[in-house]
Structure formats: C-alpha cells, structure tokens
Amino acid sequence: MVEVREWTRGDTARLFRVPTADDDKYARGVVALRTGSPAYPGAAVLGVEAAWRAGAGFVRYIGAERVADAVLARRPETVTGADTGRARVDAWVIGSGTDPTHRSDAETTALRDILTGPAAVVIDAGALDLAEGTTAPFLVTPHAREFARLQEGLGVSSAEEDRAQAAQHMADRIGGTVLLKGSRTLIASPHGDVIAVDAGTGWLATAGTGDVLAGVLGAVLAANPGRPIAEVAAAGAWVHGHAGRIAAGTRDGAAGHPIVAMDVAAALPHAIADVLA
C-alpha cells in the first residue's frame, strides 16, 4: 500500500521567499527552456512566460529561430541563443510542444547532453521517451495518456494498480520523480511516499496549461537547489492550481468561467503573493 501525503498551502510557502537586498537575478534562479517547435511555438511562449511570472531571475530560451522570435515578441527580457556551454543554468525545461517522431539526431544529442548534465531537468511531453537513463536530477510530467505510453515503452503493465501505485512504480523504475497530472496531481519519488496536490479547478483542462506548469516547475526548481524534487514539484503544482482558481474566479466557491493558458500564467504573481502572505 502506497502512502499518500496531502500537500497544503503551508507546505508550499516553505518553497517561496521574498527577495532580499542582497539578491541579484542569478540568486533567484536561472531557467533554460529547450521547448516548442515550428508546429507548436506557443508551448515555448507559455513556458517562458510562466517561468518569468513564477519568479525566475533569468530565463534563457534555446530553439528554432521562428519560435525564439515568438518568445522575444512576448517576453523581450528572455535571452535566446544556443550557446549555453559556459552559461549558468540552474534548471532546464525540455520537451513541451515537441514531437519525438520529428526529432533530429542532433536534437536528440543536445537533449541527452542536458539529461546527463549537472542541472535539474523538467522532462515534458515530447522528451518523455528520453527519461530512462537520465543521470541529472529530473522530473517527468506526463498526463494520463503520456503516462500510459511511457509505461508501454518500458514494458510495464499496471492494469490492477491505482494511480498512486502506478506513479510510485514508475518513479522506482526510471530513477526519477514522476508528476502525474490530473484533477488530483500525484508526485512520486523513487522509493518514497506519494504527494497529492489538488489541481485547483476543472477550468484548467484547456490546451497549454501543461506548458505553463512546466515553466513554473522550472522556476521553482531553479530557486530551490538541493531541496527534494518531489516537494519542489508539489509546490509548483499547488501554485499553478491556485493561479488557475484565481484566473477562473473560483476561489470563493463560485462556478467560475472559462480561461486560456495565458490567463493562468498572468495569475501566477497573484498566487505567489497569496502564498507569501
């Protein structure tokens, strides 16, 4: 039987802090994203926006020129370009808005270099197939269908398991933290307990919110080096869910209203202000 711990607002508050007079942009965390594609440039725009809005001090973007142009049009603060060999990176976000069936050998090599590097990595969507064998600290972020495909690719069957057991077994198998998205998000670390996070509101079930979540996770990881990845992931998921509630107008039990992913990103500063208060 897998033990499940309920994550709270108070737990989340431990992972956020108000910058001091001694902090500079690097002290607040450097996030690099290798996300998006010419087919799905919005994934990169949303992830970068979310990383900034979740408090990152410095955000880098590496990707196709067309996608980088879209990122800069929305967030000109972002540094773009492929040369990160000597650049500081505290956390990576990879895979959002990409398709592994269209990935070039050069792109696979670049992603594997990230996955065997020193910085923590959020592995999303089109990079999930590369998770096994990763030596960097990492977090995979599948939704239910991606999780099923990941299980199939690893030769794992869990027809009789509940979600918590399945997430735990996957974490043990790949040797990294698993964030299984859903109305009740579950985070499992290898040979540890499972954390449950209330995802916030059903209005979050709309395209692009997973890209926003990936950017949030990158920012919170970058700002909390050395902290357990499962706890960092739970804090990021909680803030993302709370931003969804703020954006949809459901905080006081109201029915709320439709939102788009950028609404969630825009609400992130308000969600973090609530946590800090």
PDB file of C-alpha atoms in Angstrom:
ATOM      1  CA  MET A   1       0.000   0.000   0.000  1.00  0.00           C
ATOM      2  CA  VAL A   2       1.447   3.345  -1.064  1.00  0.00           C
ATOM      3  CA  GLU A   3       1.179   6.137   1.489  1.00  0.00           C
ATOM      4  CA  VAL A   4      -0.183   9.398   0.075  1.00  0.00           C
ATOM      5  CA  ARG A   5       0.595  12.735   1.707  1.00  0.00           C
ATOM      6  CA  GLU A   6      -1.743  15.678   1.137  1.00  0.00           C
ATOM      7  CA  TRP A   7       0.142  18.826   0.146  1.00  0.00           C
ATOM      8  CA  THR A   8      -1.003  22.136   1.665  1.00  0.00           C
ATOM      9  CA  ARG A   9      -0.665  25.868   1.218  1.00  0.00           C
ATOM     10  CA  GLY A  10       1.611  25.908   4.267  1.00  0.00           C
ATOM     11  CA  ASP A  11       3.864  23.305   2.683  1.00  0.00           C
ATOM     12  CA  THR A  12       4.036  25.442  -0.454  1.00  0.00           C
ATOM     13  CA  ALA A  13       5.035  28.558   1.494  1.00  0.00           C
ATOM     14  CA  ARG A  14       8.316  26.910   2.511  1.00  0.00           C
ATOM     15  CA  LEU A  15       9.447  26.888  -1.117  1.00  0.00           C
ATOM     16  CA  PHE A  16       8.865  30.595  -1.802  1.00  0.00           C
ATOM     17  CA  ARG A  17      10.548  33.640  -0.308  1.00  0.00           C
ATOM     18  CA  VAL A  18      10.681  37.392  -0.744  1.00  0.00           C
ATOM     19  CA  PRO A  19      13.962  38.504  -2.381  1.00  0.00           C
ATOM     20  CA  THR A  20      16.292  40.450  -0.115  1.00  0.00           C
ATOM     21  CA  ALA A  21      18.524  43.433  -0.808  1.00  0.00           C
ATOM     22  CA  ASP A  22      21.439  41.005  -1.211  1.00  0.00           C
ATOM     23  CA  ASP A  23      19.787  39.009  -4.021  1.00  0.00           C
ATOM     24  CA  ASP A  24      20.607  39.505  -7.678  1.00  0.00           C
ATOM     25  CA  LYS A  25      18.949  37.954 -10.725  1.00  0.00           C
ATOM     26  CA  TYR A  26      21.138  34.853 -10.504  1.00  0.00           C
ATOM     27  CA  ALA A  27      20.276  34.258  -6.847  1.00  0.00           C
ATOM     28  CA  ARG A  28      16.619  33.983  -7.847  1.00  0.00           C
ATOM     29  CA  GLY A  29      17.382  31.116 -10.237  1.00  0.00           C
ATOM     30  CA  VAL A  30      18.321  30.691 -13.896  1.00  0.00           C
ATOM     31  CA  VAL A  31      15.909  28.636 -16.021  1.00  0.00           C
ATOM     32  CA  ALA A  32      16.694  27.420 -19.534  1.00  0.00           C
ATOM     33  CA  LEU A  33      13.981  26.072 -21.823  1.00  0.00           C
ATOM     34  CA  ARG A  34      14.506  23.926 -24.916  1.00  0.00           C
ATOM     35  CA  THR A  35      10.857  23.640 -25.857  1.00  0.00           C
ATOM     36  CA  GLY A  36       8.402  24.405 -28.636  1.00  0.00           C
ATOM     37  CA  SER A  37       8.717  23.777 -32.366  1.00  0.00           C
ATOM     38  CA  PRO A  38       7.643  25.452 -35.594  1.00  0.00           C
ATOM     39  CA  ALA A  39       4.458  23.367 -35.367  1.00  0.00           C
ATOM     40  CA  TYR A  40       3.812  24.329 -31.719  1.00  0.00           C
ATOM     41  CA  PRO A  41       5.576  27.631 -30.976  1.00  0.00           C
ATOM     42  CA  GLY A  42       3.013  28.556 -28.339  1.00  0.00           C
ATOM     43  CA  ALA A  43       4.347  25.921 -25.957  1.00  0.00           C
ATOM     44  CA  ALA A  44       7.643  27.784 -25.765  1.00  0.00           C
ATOM     45  CA  VAL A  45       5.939  31.160 -25.319  1.00  0.00           C
ATOM     46  CA  LEU A  46       3.747  29.839 -22.495  1.00  0.00           C
ATOM     47  CA  GLY A  47       6.588  28.055 -20.698  1.00  0.00           C
ATOM     48  CA  VAL A  48       8.879  31.078 -20.841  1.00  0.00           C
ATOM     49  CA  GLU A  49       6.082  33.387 -19.699  1.00  0.00           C
ATOM     50  CA  ALA A  50       5.334  31.079 -16.759  1.00  0.00           C
ATOM     51  CA  ALA A  51       8.986  30.821 -15.718  1.00  0.00           C
ATOM     52  CA  TRP A  52       9.234  34.616 -15.551  1.00  0.00           C
ATOM     53  CA  ARG A  53       5.878  35.005 -13.805  1.00  0.00           C
ATOM     54  CA  ALA A  54       6.781  32.320 -11.235  1.00  0.00           C
ATOM     55  CA  GLY A  55       9.771  34.351 -10.079  1.00  0.00           C
ATOM     56  CA  ALA A  56      12.799  33.263 -12.102  1.00  0.00           C
ATOM     57  CA  GLY A  57      15.551  35.855 -12.096  1.00  0.00           C
ATOM     58  CA  PHE A  58      16.916  34.921 -15.514  1.00  0.00           C
ATOM     59  CA  VAL A  59      15.342  32.913 -18.332  1.00  0.00           C
ATOM     60  CA  ARG A  60      17.124  31.514 -21.384  1.00  0.00           C
ATOM     61  CA  TYR A  61      15.446  30.027 -24.449  1.00  0.00           C
ATOM     62  CA  ILE A  62      17.011  27.668 -26.982  1.00  0.00           C
ATOM     63  CA  GLY A  63      15.013  26.678 -30.053  1.00  0.00           C
ATOM     64  CA  ALA A  64      14.196  27.294 -33.694  1.00  0.00           C
ATOM     65  CA  GLU A  65      14.562  30.902 -34.883  1.00  0.00           C
ATOM     66  CA  ARG A  66      10.856  31.266 -35.608  1.00  0.00           C
ATOM     67  CA  VAL A  67       9.995  30.072 -32.110  1.00  0.00           C
ATOM     68  CA  ALA A  68      12.647  32.278 -30.497  1.00  0.00           C
ATOM     69  CA  ASP A  69      11.173  35.272 -32.332  1.00  0.00           C
ATOM     70  CA  ALA A  70       7.748  34.487 -30.881  1.00  0.00           C
ATOM     71  CA  VAL A  71       9.251  34.175 -27.393  1.00  0.00           C
ATOM     72  CA  LEU A  72      11.023  37.535 -27.702  1.00  0.00           C
ATOM     73  CA  ALA A  73       7.902  39.221 -29.053  1.00  0.00           C
ATOM     74  CA  ARG A  74       6.087  38.252 -25.870  1.00  0.00           C
ATOM     75  CA  ARG A  75       8.966  38.396 -23.369  1.00  0.00           C
ATOM     76  CA  PRO A  76      11.885  40.550 -24.571  1.00  0.00           C
ATOM     77  CA  GLU A  77      13.642  40.013 -21.229  1.00  0.00           C
ATOM     78  CA  THR A  78      14.482  36.480 -22.352  1.00  0.00           C
ATOM     79  CA  VAL A  79      17.987  35.617 -23.557  1.00  0.00           C
ATOM     80  CA  THR A  80      17.911  33.448 -26.676  1.00  0.00           C
ATOM     81  CA  GLY A  81      20.629  31.511 -28.493  1.00  0.00           C
ATOM     82  CA  ALA A  82      22.132  28.041 -28.493  1.00  0.00           C
ATOM     83  CA  ASP A  83      25.460  28.733 -26.761  1.00  0.00           C
ATOM     84  CA  THR A  84      24.891  27.606 -23.166  1.00  0.00           C
ATOM     85  CA  GLY A  85      28.164  25.715 -22.746  1.00  0.00           C
ATOM     86  CA  ARG A  86      29.570  28.247 -20.299  1.00  0.00           C
ATOM     87  CA  ALA A  87      26.284  29.856 -19.310  1.00  0.00           C
ATOM     88  CA  ARG A  88      24.831  29.234 -15.868  1.00  0.00           C
ATOM     89  CA  VAL A  89      21.688  27.104 -15.778  1.00  0.00           C
ATOM     90  CA  ASP A  90      20.037  26.042 -12.515  1.00  0.00           C
ATOM     91  CA  ALA A  91      17.148  24.115 -14.087  1.00  0.00           C
ATOM     92  CA  TRP A  92      16.113  23.018 -17.576  1.00  0.00           C
ATOM     93  CA  VAL A  93      12.675  22.529 -19.104  1.00  0.00           C
ATOM     94  CA  ILE A  94      12.608  20.319 -22.216  1.00  0.00           C
ATOM     95  CA  GLY A  95      10.066  18.656 -24.482  1.00  0.00           C
ATOM     96  CA  SER A  96       6.976  20.870 -24.280  1.00  0.00           C
ATOM     97  CA  GLY A  97       5.460  21.399 -27.722  1.00  0.00           C
ATOM     98  CA  THR A  98       7.714  18.893 -29.481  1.00  0.00           C
ATOM     99  CA  ASP A  99       7.107  15.578 -31.240  1.00  0.00           C
ATOM    100  CA  PRO A 100       9.708  12.819 -30.783  1.00  0.00           C
ATOM    101  CA  THR A 101       8.840  11.328 -34.182  1.00  0.00           C
ATOM    102  CA  HIS A 102      10.102  14.539 -35.820  1.00  0.00           C
ATOM    103  CA  ARG A 103      13.192  14.963 -33.629  1.00  0.00           C
ATOM    104  CA  SER A 104      16.525  15.106 -35.447  1.00  0.00           C
ATOM    105  CA  ASP A 105      19.622  13.185 -34.350  1.00  0.00           C
ATOM    106  CA  ALA A 106      21.289  16.484 -33.480  1.00  0.00           C
ATOM    107  CA  GLU A 107      18.359  17.468 -31.255  1.00  0.00           C
ATOM    108  CA  THR A 108      18.415  14.080 -29.535  1.00  0.00           C
ATOM    109  CA  THR A 109      22.139  14.518 -28.840  1.00  0.00           C
ATOM    110  CA  ALA A 110      21.565  18.004 -27.416  1.00  0.00           C
ATOM    111  CA  LEU A 111      18.772  16.756 -25.156  1.00  0.00           C
ATOM    112  CA  ARG A 112      20.855  13.824 -23.933  1.00  0.00           C
ATOM    113  CA  ASP A 113      23.642  16.253 -23.043  1.00  0.00           C
ATOM    114  CA  ILE A 114      21.144  18.130 -20.861  1.00  0.00           C
ATOM    115  CA  LEU A 115      19.891  14.891 -19.307  1.00  0.00           C
ATOM    116  CA  THR A 116      23.403  13.859 -18.299  1.00  0.00           C
ATOM    117  CA  GLY A 117      24.439  17.302 -17.057  1.00  0.00           C
ATOM    118  CA  PRO A 118      24.521  18.762 -13.542  1.00  0.00           C
ATOM    119  CA  ALA A 119      21.325  20.843 -13.589  1.00  0.00           C
ATOM    120  CA  ALA A 120      17.877  19.556 -12.648  1.00  0.00           C
ATOM    121  CA  VAL A 121      15.582  18.885 -15.626  1.00  0.00           C
ATOM    122  CA  VAL A 122      11.811  19.047 -16.108  1.00  0.00           C
ATOM    123  CA  ILE A 123      11.056  16.485 -18.836  1.00  0.00           C
ATOM    124  CA  ASP A 124       7.737  17.148 -20.521  1.00  0.00           C
ATOM    125  CA  ALA A 125       5.712  15.874 -23.499  1.00  0.00           C
ATOM    126  CA  GLY A 126       7.965  15.196 -26.493  1.00  0.00           C
ATOM    127  CA  ALA A 127      11.060  14.398 -24.423  1.00  0.00           C
ATOM    128  CA  LEU A 128       9.479  11.805 -22.117  1.00  0.00           C
ATOM    129  CA  ASP A 129      10.876   8.957 -24.198  1.00  0.00           C
ATOM    130  CA  LEU A 130      14.401  10.028 -23.184  1.00  0.00           C
ATOM    131  CA  ALA A 131      13.805   9.851 -19.421  1.00  0.00           C
ATOM    132  CA  GLU A 132      15.199   6.375 -18.811  1.00  0.00           C
ATOM    133  CA  GLY A 133      18.961   6.533 -18.348  1.00  0.00           C
ATOM    134  CA  THR A 134      18.986  10.173 -17.251  1.00  0.00           C
ATOM    135  CA  THR A 135      21.721  10.939 -14.714  1.00  0.00           C
ATOM    136  CA  ALA A 136      20.772  14.554 -13.954  1.00  0.00           C
ATOM    137  CA  PRO A 137      18.227  15.136 -11.185  1.00  0.00           C
ATOM    138  CA  PHE A 138      14.922  15.036 -13.053  1.00  0.00           C
ATOM    139  CA  LEU A 139      11.162  15.245 -13.027  1.00  0.00           C
ATOM    140  CA  VAL A 140       8.827  13.817 -15.667  1.00  0.00           C
ATOM    141  CA  THR A 141       5.410  15.447 -16.114  1.00  0.00           C
ATOM    142  CA  PRO A 142       3.063  13.141 -18.072  1.00  0.00           C
ATOM    143  CA  HIS A 143      -0.679  13.414 -18.310  1.00  0.00           C
ATOM    144  CA  ALA A 144      -2.664  10.166 -18.258  1.00  0.00           C
ATOM    145  CA  ARG A 145      -2.200   9.241 -21.931  1.00  0.00           C
ATOM    146  CA  GLU A 146       1.500  10.100 -21.900  1.00  0.00           C
ATOM    147  CA  PHE A 147       1.898   8.073 -18.708  1.00  0.00           C
ATOM    148  CA  ALA A 148       0.288   5.041 -20.366  1.00  0.00           C
ATOM    149  CA  ARG A 149       2.622   5.363 -23.363  1.00  0.00           C
ATOM    150  CA  LEU A 150       5.614   5.692 -21.052  1.00  0.00           C
ATOM    151  CA  GLN A 151       4.583   2.520 -19.240  1.00  0.00           C
ATOM    152  CA  GLU A 152       4.177   0.716 -22.548  1.00  0.00           C
ATOM    153  CA  GLY A 153       7.594   1.855 -23.730  1.00  0.00           C
ATOM    154  CA  LEU A 154       9.181   0.496 -20.561  1.00  0.00           C
ATOM    155  CA  GLY A 155       7.279  -2.771 -20.757  1.00  0.00           C
ATOM    156  CA  VAL A 156       5.353  -2.004 -17.563  1.00  0.00           C
ATOM    157  CA  SER A 157       1.768  -3.173 -17.033  1.00  0.00           C
ATOM    158  CA  SER A 158      -0.312  -1.682 -14.226  1.00  0.00           C
ATOM    159  CA  ALA A 159      -3.865  -2.720 -15.073  1.00  0.00           C
ATOM    160  CA  GLU A 160      -4.560  -3.577 -11.428  1.00  0.00           C
ATOM    161  CA  GLU A 161      -2.775  -0.616  -9.863  1.00  0.00           C
ATOM    162  CA  ASP A 162      -4.312   2.628  -8.698  1.00  0.00           C
ATOM    163  CA  ARG A 163      -2.753   5.917  -9.819  1.00  0.00           C
ATOM    164  CA  ALA A 164      -0.586   6.323  -6.718  1.00  0.00           C
ATOM    165  CA  GLN A 165       0.868   2.840  -7.009  1.00  0.00           C
ATOM    166  CA  ALA A 166       1.472   3.272 -10.708  1.00  0.00           C
ATOM    167  CA  ALA A 167       3.252   6.605 -10.195  1.00  0.00           C
ATOM    168  CA  GLN A 168       5.403   5.113  -7.444  1.00  0.00           C
ATOM    169  CA  HIS A 169       6.361   2.102  -9.547  1.00  0.00           C
ATOM    170  CA  MET A 170       7.245   4.367 -12.464  1.00  0.00           C
ATOM    171  CA  ALA A 171       9.456   6.545 -10.249  1.00  0.00           C
ATOM    172  CA  ASP A 172      11.250   3.448  -8.951  1.00  0.00           C
ATOM    173  CA  ARG A 173      11.684   2.148 -12.497  1.00  0.00           C
ATOM    174  CA  ILE A 174      13.153   5.281 -14.079  1.00  0.00           C
ATOM    175  CA  GLY A 175      15.018   6.505 -11.002  1.00  0.00           C
ATOM    176  CA  GLY A 176      13.465   9.969 -11.032  1.00  0.00           C
ATOM    177  CA  THR A 177      10.480  11.919  -9.784  1.00  0.00           C
ATOM    178  CA  VAL A 178       7.129  11.476 -11.523  1.00  0.00           C
ATOM    179  CA  LEU A 179       4.437  14.159 -11.584  1.00  0.00           C
ATOM    180  CA  LEU A 180       1.270  12.512 -12.898  1.00  0.00           C
ATOM    181  CA  LYS A 181      -1.086  15.290 -13.956  1.00  0.00           C
ATOM    182  CA  GLY A 182      -4.823  15.110 -13.397  1.00  0.00           C
ATOM    183  CA  SER A 183      -7.675  16.578 -11.383  1.00  0.00           C
ATOM    184  CA  ARG A 184      -5.674  15.257  -8.439  1.00  0.00           C
ATOM    185  CA  THR A 185      -1.983  15.561  -9.316  1.00  0.00           C
ATOM    186  CA  LEU A 186       0.317  12.914  -7.834  1.00  0.00           C
ATOM    187  CA  ILE A 187       4.068  13.261  -7.304  1.00  0.00           C
ATOM    188  CA  ALA A 188       6.184  10.189  -6.593  1.00  0.00           C
ATOM    189  CA  SER A 189       9.919   9.987  -5.923  1.00  0.00           C
ATOM    190  CA  PRO A 190      11.950   6.776  -6.102  1.00  0.00           C
ATOM    191  CA  HIS A 191      11.380   4.592  -3.040  1.00  0.00           C
ATOM    192  CA  GLY A 192       9.456   7.355  -1.280  1.00  0.00           C
ATOM    193  CA  ASP A 193       5.916   8.349  -0.432  1.00  0.00           C
ATOM    194  CA  VAL A 194       3.480   9.905  -2.903  1.00  0.00           C
ATOM    195  CA  ILE A 195       2.367  13.524  -2.578  1.00  0.00           C
ATOM    196  CA  ALA A 196      -1.124  14.549  -3.702  1.00  0.00           C
ATOM    197  CA  VAL A 197      -1.940  18.081  -4.858  1.00  0.00           C
ATOM    198  CA  ASP A 198      -5.414  19.439  -5.561  1.00  0.00           C
ATOM    199  CA  ALA A 199      -5.090  20.669  -9.149  1.00  0.00           C
ATOM    200  CA  GLY A 200      -7.372  23.602  -8.452  1.00  0.00           C
ATOM    201  CA  THR A 201     -10.286  23.759 -10.872  1.00  0.00           C
ATOM    202  CA  GLY A 202     -11.745  21.915 -13.829  1.00  0.00           C
ATOM    203  CA  TRP A 203     -11.333  25.106 -15.878  1.00  0.00           C
ATOM    204  CA  LEU A 204      -7.612  24.222 -16.066  1.00  0.00           C
ATOM    205  CA  ALA A 205      -8.496  21.441 -18.520  1.00  0.00           C
ATOM    206  CA  THR A 206      -7.591  23.521 -21.550  1.00  0.00           C
ATOM    207  CA  ALA A 207      -4.747  23.470 -24.065  1.00  0.00           C
ATOM    208  CA  GLY A 208      -1.452  24.960 -22.950  1.00  0.00           C
ATOM    209  CA  THR A 209      -1.852  24.805 -19.181  1.00  0.00           C
ATOM    210  CA  GLY A 210       0.615  21.913 -19.068  1.00  0.00           C
ATOM    211  CA  ASP A 211       3.189  24.136 -20.807  1.00  0.00           C
ATOM    212  CA  VAL A 212       2.564  26.778 -18.139  1.00  0.00           C
ATOM    213  CA  LEU A 213       3.034  24.170 -15.419  1.00  0.00           C
ATOM    214  CA  ALA A 214       6.359  23.091 -16.929  1.00  0.00           C
ATOM    215  CA  GLY A 215       7.632  26.679 -16.817  1.00  0.00           C
ATOM    216  CA  VAL A 216       6.501  27.073 -13.209  1.00  0.00           C
ATOM    217  CA  LEU A 217       8.263  23.854 -12.226  1.00  0.00           C
ATOM    218  CA  GLY A 218      11.468  25.032 -13.891  1.00  0.00           C
ATOM    219  CA  ALA A 219      11.383  28.316 -11.972  1.00  0.00           C
ATOM    220  CA  VAL A 220      10.687  26.704  -8.599  1.00  0.00           C
ATOM    221  CA  LEU A 221      13.411  24.095  -9.168  1.00  0.00           C
ATOM    222  CA  ALA A 222      15.934  26.784 -10.103  1.00  0.00           C
ATOM    223  CA  ALA A 223      15.102  28.772  -6.969  1.00  0.00           C
ATOM    224  CA  ASN A 224      15.409  25.787  -4.625  1.00  0.00           C
ATOM    225  CA  PRO A 225      18.678  23.958  -5.315  1.00  0.00           C
ATOM    226  CA  GLY A 226      19.223  20.965  -3.096  1.00  0.00           C
ATOM    227  CA  ARG A 227      15.593  20.658  -1.997  1.00  0.00           C
ATOM    228  CA  PRO A 228      13.798  17.345  -2.638  1.00  0.00           C
ATOM    229  CA  ILE A 229      12.451  17.463  -6.191  1.00  0.00           C
ATOM    230  CA  ALA A 230       9.127  15.921  -5.145  1.00  0.00           C
ATOM    231  CA  GLU A 231       8.478  18.758  -2.689  1.00  0.00           C
ATOM    232  CA  VAL A 232       9.546  21.393  -5.201  1.00  0.00           C
ATOM    233  CA  ALA A 233       7.244  19.815  -7.791  1.00  0.00           C
ATOM    234  CA  ALA A 234       4.343  19.740  -5.343  1.00  0.00           C
ATOM    235  CA  ALA A 235       4.835  23.430  -4.539  1.00  0.00           C
ATOM    236  CA  GLY A 236       4.901  24.293  -8.240  1.00  0.00           C
ATOM    237  CA  ALA A 237       1.778  22.248  -8.913  1.00  0.00           C
ATOM    238  CA  TRP A 238      -0.046  23.886  -5.991  1.00  0.00           C
ATOM    239  CA  VAL A 239       0.801  27.411  -7.156  1.00  0.00           C
ATOM    240  CA  HIS A 240      -0.219  26.519 -10.715  1.00  0.00           C
ATOM    241  CA  GLY A 241      -3.556  25.199  -9.449  1.00  0.00           C
ATOM    242  CA  HIS A 242      -4.093  28.279  -7.276  1.00  0.00           C
ATOM    243  CA  ALA A 243      -3.327  30.526 -10.244  1.00  0.00           C
ATOM    244  CA  GLY A 244      -5.978  28.588 -12.162  1.00  0.00           C
ATOM    245  CA  ARG A 245      -8.517  29.253  -9.404  1.00  0.00           C
ATOM    246  CA  ILE A 246      -7.657  32.957  -9.409  1.00  0.00           C
ATOM    247  CA  ALA A 247      -7.883  33.195 -13.196  1.00  0.00           C
ATOM    248  CA  ALA A 248     -11.193  31.304 -13.354  1.00  0.00           C
ATOM    249  CA  GLY A 249     -12.762  33.132 -10.412  1.00  0.00           C
ATOM    250  CA  THR A 250     -13.415  30.018  -8.310  1.00  0.00           C
ATOM    251  CA  ARG A 251     -11.593  30.945  -5.093  1.00  0.00           C
ATOM    252  CA  ASP A 252     -14.765  31.649  -3.123  1.00  0.00           C
ATOM    253  CA  GLY A 253     -16.716  28.620  -4.281  1.00  0.00           C
ATOM    254  CA  ALA A 254     -18.128  30.319  -7.370  1.00  0.00           C
ATOM    255  CA  ALA A 255     -18.746  28.336 -10.537  1.00  0.00           C
ATOM    256  CA  GLY A 256     -16.090  30.347 -12.324  1.00  0.00           C
ATOM    257  CA  HIS A 257     -15.627  30.876 -16.035  1.00  0.00           C
ATOM    258  CA  PRO A 258     -13.537  29.654 -18.976  1.00  0.00           C
ATOM    259  CA  ILE A 259      -9.869  30.595 -19.113  1.00  0.00           C
ATOM    260  CA  VAL A 260      -6.955  30.173 -21.503  1.00  0.00           C
ATOM    261  CA  ALA A 261      -3.448  29.113 -20.557  1.00  0.00           C
ATOM    262  CA  MET A 262      -2.002  32.640 -20.670  1.00  0.00           C
ATOM    263  CA  ASP A 263      -4.612  33.669 -18.076  1.00  0.00           C
ATOM    264  CA  VAL A 264      -3.069  31.131 -15.706  1.00  0.00           C
ATOM    265  CA  ALA A 265       0.434  32.466 -16.351  1.00  0.00           C
ATOM    266  CA  ALA A 266      -0.791  36.024 -15.737  1.00  0.00           C
ATOM    267  CA  ALA A 267      -2.310  34.977 -12.401  1.00  0.00           C
ATOM    268  CA  LEU A 268       0.900  33.375 -11.101  1.00  0.00           C
ATOM    269  CA  PRO A 269       2.222  36.539  -9.357  1.00  0.00           C
ATOM    270  CA  HIS A 270      -1.091  36.864  -7.515  1.00  0.00           C
ATOM    271  CA  ALA A 271      -0.959  33.190  -6.499  1.00  0.00           C
ATOM    272  CA  ILE A 272       2.579  33.598  -5.159  1.00  0.00           C
ATOM    273  CA  ALA A 273       1.592  36.785  -3.322  1.00  0.00           C
ATOM    274  CA  ASP A 274      -1.146  34.787  -1.601  1.00  0.00           C
ATOM    275  CA  VAL A 275       1.403  32.151  -0.563  1.00  0.00           C
ATOM    276  CA  LEU A 276       3.863  34.736   0.741  1.00  0.00           C
ATOM    277  CA  ALA A 277       1.096  36.453   2.706  1.00  0.00           C
TER     278      ALA A 277
END
